[in-house]
Coordinates of C-alpha atoms in Angstrom, one line a residue:
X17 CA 29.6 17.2 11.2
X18 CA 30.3 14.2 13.4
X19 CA 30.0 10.8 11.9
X20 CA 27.8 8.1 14.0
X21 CA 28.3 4.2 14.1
X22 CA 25.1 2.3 14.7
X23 CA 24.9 0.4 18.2
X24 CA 21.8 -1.7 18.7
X25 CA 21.8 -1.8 22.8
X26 CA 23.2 1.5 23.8
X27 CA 20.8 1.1 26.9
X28 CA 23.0 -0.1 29.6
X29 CA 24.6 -3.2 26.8
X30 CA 21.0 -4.3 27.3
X31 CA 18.9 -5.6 24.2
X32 CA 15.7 -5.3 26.0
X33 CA 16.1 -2.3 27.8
X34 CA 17.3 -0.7 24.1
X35 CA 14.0 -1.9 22.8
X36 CA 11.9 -0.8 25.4
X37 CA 13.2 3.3 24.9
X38 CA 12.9 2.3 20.6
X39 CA 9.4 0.7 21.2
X40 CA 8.6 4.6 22.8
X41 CA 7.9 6.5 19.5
X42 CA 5.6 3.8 17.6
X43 CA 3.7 3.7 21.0
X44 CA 3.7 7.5 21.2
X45 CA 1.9 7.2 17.7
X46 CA -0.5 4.5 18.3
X47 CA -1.6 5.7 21.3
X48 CA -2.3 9.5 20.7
X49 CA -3.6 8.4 17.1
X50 CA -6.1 5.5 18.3
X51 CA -6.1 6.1 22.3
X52 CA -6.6 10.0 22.3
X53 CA -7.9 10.6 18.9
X54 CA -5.5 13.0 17.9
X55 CA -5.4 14.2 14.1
X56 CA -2.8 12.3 12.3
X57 CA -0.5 15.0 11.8
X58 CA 0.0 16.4 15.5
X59 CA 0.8 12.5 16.5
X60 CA 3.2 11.8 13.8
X61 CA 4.8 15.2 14.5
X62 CA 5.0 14.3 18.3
X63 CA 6.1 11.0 17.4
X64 CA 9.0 12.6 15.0
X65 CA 9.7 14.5 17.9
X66 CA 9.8 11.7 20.1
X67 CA 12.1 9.1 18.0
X68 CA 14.6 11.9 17.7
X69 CA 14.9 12.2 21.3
X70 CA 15.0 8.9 21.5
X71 CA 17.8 8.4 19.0
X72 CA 19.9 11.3 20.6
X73 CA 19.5 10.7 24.5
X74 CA 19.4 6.9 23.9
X75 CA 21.3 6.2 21.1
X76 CA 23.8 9.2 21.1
X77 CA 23.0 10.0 17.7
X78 CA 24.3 13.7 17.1
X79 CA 21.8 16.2 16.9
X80 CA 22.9 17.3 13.4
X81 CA 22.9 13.4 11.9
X82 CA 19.3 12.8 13.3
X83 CA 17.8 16.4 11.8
X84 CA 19.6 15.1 8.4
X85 CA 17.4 11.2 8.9
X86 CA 14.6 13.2 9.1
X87 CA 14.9 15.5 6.3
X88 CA 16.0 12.6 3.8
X89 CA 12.7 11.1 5.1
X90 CA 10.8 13.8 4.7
X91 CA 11.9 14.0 1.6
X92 CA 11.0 10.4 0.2
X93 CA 7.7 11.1 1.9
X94 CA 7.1 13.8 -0.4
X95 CA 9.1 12.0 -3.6
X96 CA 8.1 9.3 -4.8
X97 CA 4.9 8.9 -2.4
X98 CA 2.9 12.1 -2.6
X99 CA 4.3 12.5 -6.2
X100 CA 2.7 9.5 -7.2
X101 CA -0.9 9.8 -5.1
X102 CA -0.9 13.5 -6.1
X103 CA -0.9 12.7 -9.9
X104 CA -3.3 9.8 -9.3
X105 CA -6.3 11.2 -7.2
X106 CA -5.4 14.3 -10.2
X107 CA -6.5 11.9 -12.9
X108 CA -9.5 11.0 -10.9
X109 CA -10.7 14.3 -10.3
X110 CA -10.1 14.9 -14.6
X111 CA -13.0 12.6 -14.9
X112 CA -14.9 13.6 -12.2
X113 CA -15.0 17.6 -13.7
X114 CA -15.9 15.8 -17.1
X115 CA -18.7 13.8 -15.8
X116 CA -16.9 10.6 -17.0
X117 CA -16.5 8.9 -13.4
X118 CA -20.4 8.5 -13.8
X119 CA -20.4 6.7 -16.5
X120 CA -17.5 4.7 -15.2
X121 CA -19.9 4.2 -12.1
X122 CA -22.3 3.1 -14.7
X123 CA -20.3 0.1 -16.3
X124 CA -19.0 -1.1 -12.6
X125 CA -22.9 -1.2 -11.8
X126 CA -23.7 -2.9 -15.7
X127 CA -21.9 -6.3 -13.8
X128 CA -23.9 -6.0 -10.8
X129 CA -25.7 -3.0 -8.8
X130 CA -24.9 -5.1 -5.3
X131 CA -23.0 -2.8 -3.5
X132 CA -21.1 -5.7 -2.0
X133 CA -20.1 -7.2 -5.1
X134 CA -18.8 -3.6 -6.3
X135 CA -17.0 -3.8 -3.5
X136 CA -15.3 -7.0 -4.2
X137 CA -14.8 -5.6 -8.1
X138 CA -13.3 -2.6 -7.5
X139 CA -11.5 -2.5 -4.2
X140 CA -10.3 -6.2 -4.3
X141 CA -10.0 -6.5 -8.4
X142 CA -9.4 -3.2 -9.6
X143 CA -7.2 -1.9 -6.3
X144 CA -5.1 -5.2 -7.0
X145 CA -4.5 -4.0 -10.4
X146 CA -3.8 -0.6 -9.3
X147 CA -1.2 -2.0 -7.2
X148 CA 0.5 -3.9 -9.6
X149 CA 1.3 -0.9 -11.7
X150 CA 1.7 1.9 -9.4
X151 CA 1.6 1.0 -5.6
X152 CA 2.3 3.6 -2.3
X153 CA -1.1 4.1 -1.8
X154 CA -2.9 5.1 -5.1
X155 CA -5.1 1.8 -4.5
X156 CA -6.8 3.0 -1.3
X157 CA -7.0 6.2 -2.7
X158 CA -8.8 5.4 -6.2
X159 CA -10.5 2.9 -4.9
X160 CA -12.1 4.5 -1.6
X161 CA -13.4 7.6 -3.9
X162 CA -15.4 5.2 -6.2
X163 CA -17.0 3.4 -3.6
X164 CA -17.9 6.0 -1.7
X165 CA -19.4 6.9 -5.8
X166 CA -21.5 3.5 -5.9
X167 CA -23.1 4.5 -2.4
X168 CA -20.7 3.2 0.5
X169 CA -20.3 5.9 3.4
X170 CA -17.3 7.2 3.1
X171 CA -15.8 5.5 6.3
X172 CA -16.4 2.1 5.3
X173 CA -15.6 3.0 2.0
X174 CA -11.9 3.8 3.3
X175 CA -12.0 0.6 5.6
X176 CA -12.7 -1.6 2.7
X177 CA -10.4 -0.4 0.7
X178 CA -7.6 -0.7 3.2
X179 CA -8.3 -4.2 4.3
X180 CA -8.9 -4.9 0.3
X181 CA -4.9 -3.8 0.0
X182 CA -3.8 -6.3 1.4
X183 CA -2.8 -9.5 -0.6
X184 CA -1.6 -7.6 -3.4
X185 CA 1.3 -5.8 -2.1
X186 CA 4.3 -8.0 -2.1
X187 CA 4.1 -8.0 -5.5
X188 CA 2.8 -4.2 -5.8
X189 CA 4.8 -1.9 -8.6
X190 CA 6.1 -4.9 -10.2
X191 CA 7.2 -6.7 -7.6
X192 CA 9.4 -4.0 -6.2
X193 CA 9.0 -5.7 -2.4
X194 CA 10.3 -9.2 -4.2
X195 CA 13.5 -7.8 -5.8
X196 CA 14.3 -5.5 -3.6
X197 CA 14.3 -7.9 -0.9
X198 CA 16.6 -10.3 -3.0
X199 CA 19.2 -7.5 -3.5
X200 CA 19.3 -7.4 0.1
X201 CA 20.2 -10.9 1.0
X202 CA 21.5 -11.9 -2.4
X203 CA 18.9 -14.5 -2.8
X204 CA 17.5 -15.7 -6.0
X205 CA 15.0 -13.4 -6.5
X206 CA 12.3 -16.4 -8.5
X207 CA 12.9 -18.7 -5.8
X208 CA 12.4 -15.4 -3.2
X209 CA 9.0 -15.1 -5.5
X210 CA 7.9 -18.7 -5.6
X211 CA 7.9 -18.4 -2.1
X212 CA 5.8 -15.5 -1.2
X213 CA 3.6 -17.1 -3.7
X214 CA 3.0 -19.6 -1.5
X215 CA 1.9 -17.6 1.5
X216 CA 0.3 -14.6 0.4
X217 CA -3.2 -16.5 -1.6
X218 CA -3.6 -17.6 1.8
X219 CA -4.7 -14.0 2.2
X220 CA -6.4 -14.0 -0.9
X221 CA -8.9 -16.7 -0.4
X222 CA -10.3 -14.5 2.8
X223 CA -10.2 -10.7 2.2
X224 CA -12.9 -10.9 -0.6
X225 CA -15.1 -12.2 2.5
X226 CA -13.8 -10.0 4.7
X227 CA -15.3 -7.2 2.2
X228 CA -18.7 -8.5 1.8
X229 CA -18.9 -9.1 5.7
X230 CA -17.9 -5.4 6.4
X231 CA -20.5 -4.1 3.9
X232 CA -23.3 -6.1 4.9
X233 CA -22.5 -8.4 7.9
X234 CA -23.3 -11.3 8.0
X235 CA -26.4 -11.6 5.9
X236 CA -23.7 -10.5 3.4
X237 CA -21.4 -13.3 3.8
X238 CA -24.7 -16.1 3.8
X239 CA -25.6 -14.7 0.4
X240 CA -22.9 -13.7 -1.5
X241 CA -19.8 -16.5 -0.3
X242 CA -20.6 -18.4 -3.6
X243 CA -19.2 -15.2 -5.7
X244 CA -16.6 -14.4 -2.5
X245 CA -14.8 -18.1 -2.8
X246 CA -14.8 -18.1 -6.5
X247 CA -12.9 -14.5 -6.7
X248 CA -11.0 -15.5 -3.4
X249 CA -9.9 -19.0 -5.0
X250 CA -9.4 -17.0 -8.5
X251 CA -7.2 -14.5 -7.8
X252 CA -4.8 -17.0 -4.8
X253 CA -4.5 -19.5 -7.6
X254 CA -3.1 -16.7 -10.4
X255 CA -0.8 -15.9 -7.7
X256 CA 0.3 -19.2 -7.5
X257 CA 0.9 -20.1 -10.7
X258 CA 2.4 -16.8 -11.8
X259 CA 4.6 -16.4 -9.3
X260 CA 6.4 -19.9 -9.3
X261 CA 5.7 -20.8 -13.3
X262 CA 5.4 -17.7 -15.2
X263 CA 6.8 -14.8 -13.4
X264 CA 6.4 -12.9 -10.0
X265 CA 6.7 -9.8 -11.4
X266 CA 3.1 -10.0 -13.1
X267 CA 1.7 -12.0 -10.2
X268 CA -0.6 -9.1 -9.7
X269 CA -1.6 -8.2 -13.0
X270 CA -2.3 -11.6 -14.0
X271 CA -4.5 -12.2 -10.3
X272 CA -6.4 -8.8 -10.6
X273 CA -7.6 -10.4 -14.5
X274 CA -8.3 -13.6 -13.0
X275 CA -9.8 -12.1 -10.1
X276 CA -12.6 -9.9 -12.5
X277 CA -13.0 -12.5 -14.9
X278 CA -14.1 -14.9 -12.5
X279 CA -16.4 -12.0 -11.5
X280 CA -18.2 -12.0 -14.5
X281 CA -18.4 -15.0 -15.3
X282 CA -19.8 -16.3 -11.8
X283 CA -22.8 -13.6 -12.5
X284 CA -23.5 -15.1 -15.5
X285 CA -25.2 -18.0 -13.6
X286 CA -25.3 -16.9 -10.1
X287 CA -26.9 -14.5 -8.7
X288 CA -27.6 -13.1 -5.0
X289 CA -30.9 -14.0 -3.3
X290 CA -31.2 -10.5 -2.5
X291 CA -29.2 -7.3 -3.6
X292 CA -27.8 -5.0 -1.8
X293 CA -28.2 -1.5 -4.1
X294 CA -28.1 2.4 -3.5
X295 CA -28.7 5.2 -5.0
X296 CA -25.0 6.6 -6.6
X297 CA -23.1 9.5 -4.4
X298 CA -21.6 12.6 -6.3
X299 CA -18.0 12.7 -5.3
X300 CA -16.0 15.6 -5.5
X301 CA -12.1 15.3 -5.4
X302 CA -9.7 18.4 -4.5
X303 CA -12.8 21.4 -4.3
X304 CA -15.3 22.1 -6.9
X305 CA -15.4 20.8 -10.5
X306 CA -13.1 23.6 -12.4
X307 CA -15.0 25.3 -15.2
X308 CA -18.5 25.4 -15.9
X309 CA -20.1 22.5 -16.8
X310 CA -21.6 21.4 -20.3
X311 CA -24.2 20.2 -21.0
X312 CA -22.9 16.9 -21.9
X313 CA -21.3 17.2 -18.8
X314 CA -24.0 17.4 -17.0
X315 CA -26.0 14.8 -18.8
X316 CA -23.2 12.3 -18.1
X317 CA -23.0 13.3 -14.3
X318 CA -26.9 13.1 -14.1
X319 CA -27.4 9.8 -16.3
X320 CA -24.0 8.1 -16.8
X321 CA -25.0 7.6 -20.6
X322 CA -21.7 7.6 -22.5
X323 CA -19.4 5.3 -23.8
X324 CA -17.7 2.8 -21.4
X325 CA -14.5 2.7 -23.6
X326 CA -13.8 6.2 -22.5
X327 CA -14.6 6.1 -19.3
X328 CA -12.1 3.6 -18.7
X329 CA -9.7 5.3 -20.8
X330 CA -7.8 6.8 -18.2
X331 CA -6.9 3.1 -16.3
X332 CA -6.4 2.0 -20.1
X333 CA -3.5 4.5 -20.2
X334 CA -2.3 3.7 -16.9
X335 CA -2.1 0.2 -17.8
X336 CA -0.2 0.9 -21.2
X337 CA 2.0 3.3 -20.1
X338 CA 3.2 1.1 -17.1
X339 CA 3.7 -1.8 -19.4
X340 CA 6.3 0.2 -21.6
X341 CA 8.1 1.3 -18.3
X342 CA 8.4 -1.4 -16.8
X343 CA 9.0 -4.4 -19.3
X344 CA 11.2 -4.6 -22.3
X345 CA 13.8 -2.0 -23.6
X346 CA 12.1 0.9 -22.3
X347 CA 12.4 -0.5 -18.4
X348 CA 16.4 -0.7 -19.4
X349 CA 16.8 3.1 -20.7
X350 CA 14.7 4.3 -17.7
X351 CA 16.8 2.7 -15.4
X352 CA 19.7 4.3 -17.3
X353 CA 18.3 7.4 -17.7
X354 CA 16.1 7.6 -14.4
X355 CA 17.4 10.8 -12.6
X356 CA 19.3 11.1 -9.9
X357 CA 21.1 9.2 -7.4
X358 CA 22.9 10.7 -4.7
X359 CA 24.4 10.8 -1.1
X360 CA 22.2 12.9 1.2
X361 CA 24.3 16.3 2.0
X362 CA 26.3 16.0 5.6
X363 CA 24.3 12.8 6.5
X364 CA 27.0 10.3 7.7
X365 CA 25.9 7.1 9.0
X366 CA 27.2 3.8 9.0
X367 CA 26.2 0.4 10.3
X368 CA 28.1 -1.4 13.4
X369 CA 30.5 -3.1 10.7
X370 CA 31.0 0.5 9.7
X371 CA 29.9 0.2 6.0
X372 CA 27.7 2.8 4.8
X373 CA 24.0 2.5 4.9
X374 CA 22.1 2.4 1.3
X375 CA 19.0 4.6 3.0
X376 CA 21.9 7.5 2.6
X377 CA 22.0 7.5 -0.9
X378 CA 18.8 9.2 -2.1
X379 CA 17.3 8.5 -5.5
X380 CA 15.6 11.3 -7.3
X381 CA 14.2 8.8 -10.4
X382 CA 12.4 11.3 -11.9
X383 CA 12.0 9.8 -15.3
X384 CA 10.6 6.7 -14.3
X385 CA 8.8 7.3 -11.2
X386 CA 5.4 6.0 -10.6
X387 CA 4.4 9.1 -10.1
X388 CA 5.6 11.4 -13.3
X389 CA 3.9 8.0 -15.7
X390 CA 0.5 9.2 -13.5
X391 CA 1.1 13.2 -14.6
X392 CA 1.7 11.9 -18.0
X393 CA -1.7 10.3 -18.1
X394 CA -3.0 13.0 -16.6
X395 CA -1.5 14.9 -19.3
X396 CA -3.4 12.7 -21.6
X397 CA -6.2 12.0 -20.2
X398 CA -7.0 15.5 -20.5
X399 CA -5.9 16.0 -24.3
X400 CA -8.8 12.8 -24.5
X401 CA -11.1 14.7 -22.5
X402 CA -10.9 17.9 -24.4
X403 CA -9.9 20.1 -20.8
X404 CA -8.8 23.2 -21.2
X405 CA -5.2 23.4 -19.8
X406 CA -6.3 25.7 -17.4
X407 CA -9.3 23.6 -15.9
X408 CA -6.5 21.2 -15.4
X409 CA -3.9 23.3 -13.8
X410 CA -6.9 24.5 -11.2
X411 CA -8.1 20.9 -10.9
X412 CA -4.3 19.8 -9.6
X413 CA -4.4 22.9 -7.1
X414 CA -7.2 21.9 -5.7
X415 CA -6.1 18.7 -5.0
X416 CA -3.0 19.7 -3.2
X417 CA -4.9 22.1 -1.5
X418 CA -7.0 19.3 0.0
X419 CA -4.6 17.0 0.8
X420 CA -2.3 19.5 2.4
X421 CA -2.4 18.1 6.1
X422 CA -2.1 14.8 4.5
X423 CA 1.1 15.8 3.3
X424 CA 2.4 16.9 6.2
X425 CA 1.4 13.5 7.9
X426 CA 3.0 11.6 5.1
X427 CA 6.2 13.8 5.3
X428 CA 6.2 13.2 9.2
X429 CA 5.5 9.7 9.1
X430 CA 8.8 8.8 6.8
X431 CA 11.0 11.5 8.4
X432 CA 10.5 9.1 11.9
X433 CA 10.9 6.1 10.0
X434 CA 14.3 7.3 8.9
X435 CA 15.5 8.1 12.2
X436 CA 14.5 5.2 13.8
X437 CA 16.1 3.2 11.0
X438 CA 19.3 5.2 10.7
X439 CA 19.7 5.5 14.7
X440 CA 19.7 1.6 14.9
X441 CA 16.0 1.7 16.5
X442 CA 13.9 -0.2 14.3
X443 CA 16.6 -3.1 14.2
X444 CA 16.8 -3.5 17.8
X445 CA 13.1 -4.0 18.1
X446 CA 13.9 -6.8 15.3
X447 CA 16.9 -8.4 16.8
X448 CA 14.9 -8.4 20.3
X449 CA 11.8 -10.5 18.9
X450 CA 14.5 -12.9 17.2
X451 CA 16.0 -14.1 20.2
X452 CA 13.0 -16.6 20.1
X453 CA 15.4 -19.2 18.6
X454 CA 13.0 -21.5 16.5
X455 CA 9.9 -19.8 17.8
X456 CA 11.4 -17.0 15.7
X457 CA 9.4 -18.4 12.5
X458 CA 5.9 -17.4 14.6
X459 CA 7.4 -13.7 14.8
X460 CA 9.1 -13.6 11.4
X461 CA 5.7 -11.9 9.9
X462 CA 5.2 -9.7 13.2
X463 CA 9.1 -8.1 12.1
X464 CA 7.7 -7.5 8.4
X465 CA 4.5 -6.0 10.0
X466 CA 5.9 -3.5 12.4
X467 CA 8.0 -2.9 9.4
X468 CA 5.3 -1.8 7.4
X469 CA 3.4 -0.1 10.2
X470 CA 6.3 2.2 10.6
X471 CA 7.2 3.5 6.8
X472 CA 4.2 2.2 5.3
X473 CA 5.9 0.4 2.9
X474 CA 6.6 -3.4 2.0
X475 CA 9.7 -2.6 0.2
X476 CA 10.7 0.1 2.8
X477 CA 10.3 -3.0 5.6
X478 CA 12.4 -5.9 3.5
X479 CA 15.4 -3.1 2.9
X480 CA 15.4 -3.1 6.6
X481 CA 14.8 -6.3 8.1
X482 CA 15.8 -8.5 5.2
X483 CA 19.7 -9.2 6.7
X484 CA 17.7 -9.9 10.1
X485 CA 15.8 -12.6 8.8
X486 CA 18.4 -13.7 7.1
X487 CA 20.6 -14.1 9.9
X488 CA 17.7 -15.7 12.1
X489 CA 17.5 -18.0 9.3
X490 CA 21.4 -18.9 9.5
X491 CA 21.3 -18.9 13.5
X492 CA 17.9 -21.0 13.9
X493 CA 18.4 -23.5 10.5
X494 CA 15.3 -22.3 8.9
X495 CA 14.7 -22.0 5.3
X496 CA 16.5 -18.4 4.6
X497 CA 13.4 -18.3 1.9
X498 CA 11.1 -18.8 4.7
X499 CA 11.9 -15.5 6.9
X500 CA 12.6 -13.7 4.0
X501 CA 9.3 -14.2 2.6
X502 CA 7.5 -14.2 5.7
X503 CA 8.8 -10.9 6.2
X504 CA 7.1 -9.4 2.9
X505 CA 3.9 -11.3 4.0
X506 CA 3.7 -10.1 7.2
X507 CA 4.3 -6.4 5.7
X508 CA 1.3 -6.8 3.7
X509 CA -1.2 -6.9 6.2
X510 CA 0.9 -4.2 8.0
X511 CA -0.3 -1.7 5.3
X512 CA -3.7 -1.2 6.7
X513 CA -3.1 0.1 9.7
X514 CA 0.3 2.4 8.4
X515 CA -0.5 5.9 9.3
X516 CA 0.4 7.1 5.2
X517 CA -2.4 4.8 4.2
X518 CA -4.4 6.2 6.9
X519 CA -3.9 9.4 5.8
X520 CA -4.7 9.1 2.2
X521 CA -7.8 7.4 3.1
X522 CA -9.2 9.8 5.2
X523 CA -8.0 12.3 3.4
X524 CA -9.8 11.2 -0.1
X525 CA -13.0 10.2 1.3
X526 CA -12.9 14.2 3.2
X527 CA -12.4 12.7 6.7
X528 CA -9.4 14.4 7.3
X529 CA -8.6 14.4 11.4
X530 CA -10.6 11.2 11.5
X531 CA -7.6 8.9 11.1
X532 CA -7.4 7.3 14.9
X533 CA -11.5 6.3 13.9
X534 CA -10.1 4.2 10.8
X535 CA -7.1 2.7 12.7
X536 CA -9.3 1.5 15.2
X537 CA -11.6 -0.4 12.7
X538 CA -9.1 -1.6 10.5
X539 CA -7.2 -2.9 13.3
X540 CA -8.6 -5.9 14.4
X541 CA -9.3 -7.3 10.3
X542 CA -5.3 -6.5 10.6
X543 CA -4.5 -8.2 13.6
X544 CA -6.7 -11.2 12.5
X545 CA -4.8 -11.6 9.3
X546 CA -1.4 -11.2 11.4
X547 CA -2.3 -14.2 13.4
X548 CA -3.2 -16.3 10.6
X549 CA 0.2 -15.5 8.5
X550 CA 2.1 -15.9 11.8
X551 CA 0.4 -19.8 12.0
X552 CA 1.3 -20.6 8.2
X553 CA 5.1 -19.8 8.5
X554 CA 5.1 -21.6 11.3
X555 CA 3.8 -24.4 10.6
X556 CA 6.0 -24.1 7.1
X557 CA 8.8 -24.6 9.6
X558 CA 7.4 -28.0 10.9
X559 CA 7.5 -30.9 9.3
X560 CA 3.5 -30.2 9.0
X561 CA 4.1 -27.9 6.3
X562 CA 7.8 -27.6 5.4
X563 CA 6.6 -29.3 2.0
X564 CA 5.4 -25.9 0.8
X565 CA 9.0 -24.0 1.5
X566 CA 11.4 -23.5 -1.4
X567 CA 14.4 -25.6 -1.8

């Protein structure tokens, strides 16, 4: 099968004109998925369909070469993404069957029954720490089933939870986004830290906010921005210090503790003038509950008497089990002993220097994926539980029954971000918005954001545009650490409006179809935040600011 050499402006030698046929699919998507309200998985199927003729009309991509993009796409969309959301919403619906998310409902509402500051605890707090450990999703889609538990309708429930996964992700699943952006332009990867720890509690001191004033408007905000600036100032200033004294690889972990403890103890002698409570909503995840139910089952479901400890046992596991993978001599053999890594079959693509591109090489990492430490908790949580193996097996077949359209979206959605990528598209869209010259530190975040938009991913975005930034930096005289950072920041707000987030919200919360109805009210908090990240790195590049940039 024929080779293909990436060209970035195969339009007529014409950069603009070459972005203008790559900009085609992305506005394919965003216009039949917000415009015409088209189910998520018919636009990113016509938008699939769309970058690939792009790719081969435009681009002269062979045929064969862009049908092997999108299958190694399709196949990260399905490992490690849906592997690890699959295993995750699995735990959650163990403990739904078992009448145990009732009584973790109950200990959320023990803190406070104010539906806004569960909101702040659970999607902002908890989703942070959810983050930290596992990422690609499995916030949004924890997170959005137990609001929708403590009373939120399920849309807002989903909204929230997207706009609350926000400051979190650069350094989501350890900090993945952060190294792997450093491998990419071989900078020090604590310096790269520092620096996006001196961007992204920007972020942080808003979204809590943000939460309260979509839950309650803005009576919300005039009686609950006491607790919303504590959290907010919290969990910005544990980013901070983590990630430039301790270590940006637990800049999450550390914030999300911060973040909860300043919870509680800003309760202790605050309250609201008012609260905002509602009566709990049963939640079912993947179908009906498997098995009958007991009757202690039933009394936890109806009461959510039971101990808190085991409720939270599940997340306990999560938390321990990530720790061991990730940190010490465990992390090492994993890496070792991870899987597989190897060059996609017949896919044969190479950059314009004609080096190989690392998106070719595919890595099956079974052992330590995200998503196999989930089915091991699941495996335990149910030994804990006392679930028959059965009731499990028909609890997980439920689930992937449920979330089948969301799998094809997810699948679809990564399958065109690997052709765009591998036909040259996506980096002609970036090396048309650098040819701002020193205005280029205003679009540095917009790159990392359309980015993230596309794959859905922070680390997916920095693999891609990190040598871009790079190079603007070189060409323009900015900070190197600047871009590169801004790039990650700018992903992060990207997230919310990423049709595989879109997906798994809507698809958790049983909105399924609904997905152009959530893009549209997430896109404007998105936007918003955009503008405001786009304004810092700027002025970081001016004299105003430049104190705050890494040396």
């Amino acid at each position: 099968m024929a080779a293909y050499q990436q060209i970035f402006d195969p339009v007529g030698g014409s950069l603009a004109w070459s972005a203008l046929c790559a900009a085609l699919p992305l506005v394919t998507l965003f216009v039949l998925l917000g415009g015409l309200r088209w189910k998520a998985w018919k636009a990113s199927l016509i938008a699939l369909a769309a970058a690939l003729g792009v790719a081969v009309f435009a681009y002269s991509m062979p045929v064969g070469q862009a049908a092997l993009a999108a299958g190694e796409g399709a196949a990260f969309g399905l490992f490690p993404i849906i592997w690890i959301v699959l295993n995750a919403l699995w735990i959650y619906k163990l403990t739904e069957i078992t009448g145990w998310d009732a009584v973790l409902r109950r200990a959320f509402g023990s803190l406070s029954d104010d539906q806004r500051i569960q909101a702040v605890i659970i999607a902002f707090c908890f989703g942070a720490l959810l983050e930290a450990l596992a990422g690609f999703g499995t916030p949004v889609a924890v997170s959005s089933v137990m609001l929708i538990a403590v009373g939120l309708r399920p849309m807002k429930a989903a909204a929230v939870s997207l706009v609350a996964n926000t400051a979190p992700v650069a350094f989501g699943a350890i900090a993945v986004p952060v190294t792997t952006l450093a491998k990419i332009t071989g900078l020090d990867a604590a310096d790269l830290g520092a620096m996006v720890g001196r961007q992204t509690p920007v972020l942080a001191l808003f979204v809590p906010l943000l939460l309260i004033f979509m839950v309650d408007g803005r009576r919300g905000v005039r009686q609950v921005w006491p607790l919303a600036l504590v959290v907010g100032f919290s969990f910005a200033a544990a980013t901070f210090v983590s990630s430039n004294y301790l270590s940006y690889e637990i800049a999450d972990i550390v914030a999300a503790f911060a973040g909860a403890l300043a919870v509680v103890a800003m309760l202790r002698v605050w309250q609201p003038r008012e609260t905002l409570a509602a009566s709990p909503v049963p939640v079912t995840v993947g179908g009906a509950a498997a098995g009958a139910q007991s009757d202690a089952v039933q009394r936890r479901r109806q009461t959510g008497e039971g101990s808190a400890l085991l409720a939270f046992t599940p997340y306990l596991i999560v938390v321990v089990l990530f720790a061991v993978a990730t940190l010490g001599p465990m992390k090492t053999w994993l890496e070792e002993h991870s899987g597989w890594k190897f060059a996609w079959p017949g896919l044969d693509v190479v950059n314009g220097s004609g080096k190989p591109l690392a998106s070719a090489t595919f890595n099956f990492n079974l052992f330590n994926a995200g998503g196999t430490i989930l089915l091991i908790v699941g495996v335990l949580t149910a030994a804990v539980y006392g679930i028959r193996a059965g009731h499990a097996a028909r609890a997980y077949g439920n689930t992937v029954r449920q979330f089948r359209w969301t799998i094809v979206t997810v699948m679809a959605v990564l399958a065109l971000a690997y052709v765009m990528n591998m036909s040259g598209q996506t980096v002609t869209l970036g090396l048309f918005l650098a040819q701002a010259g020193t205005a280029f530190a205003l679009l540095a975040p917009v790159v990392g954001w359309l980015g993230v938009a596309v794959t859905g991913s922070d680390t997916s975005s920095n693999s891609l545009f990190g040598l871009l930034q790079l190079t603007a930096a070189q060409k323009t005289g900015m900070s190197p650490y600047l871009l590169a950072a801004a790039n990650t920041t700018g992903g992060v707000v990207g997230k919310m409006i990423s049709l595989q987030n879109l997906a798994i919200a809507t698809a958790v919360v049983g909105l399924e179809g609904r997905e152009g109805e959530l893009f549209r009210r997430v896109l404007g908090w998105g936007l918003g935040l955009l503008v405001a990240i786009c304004l810092l790195v700027y002025l970081q590049s001016t004299p105003v600011l430049d104190w705050m940039v890494v040396r």
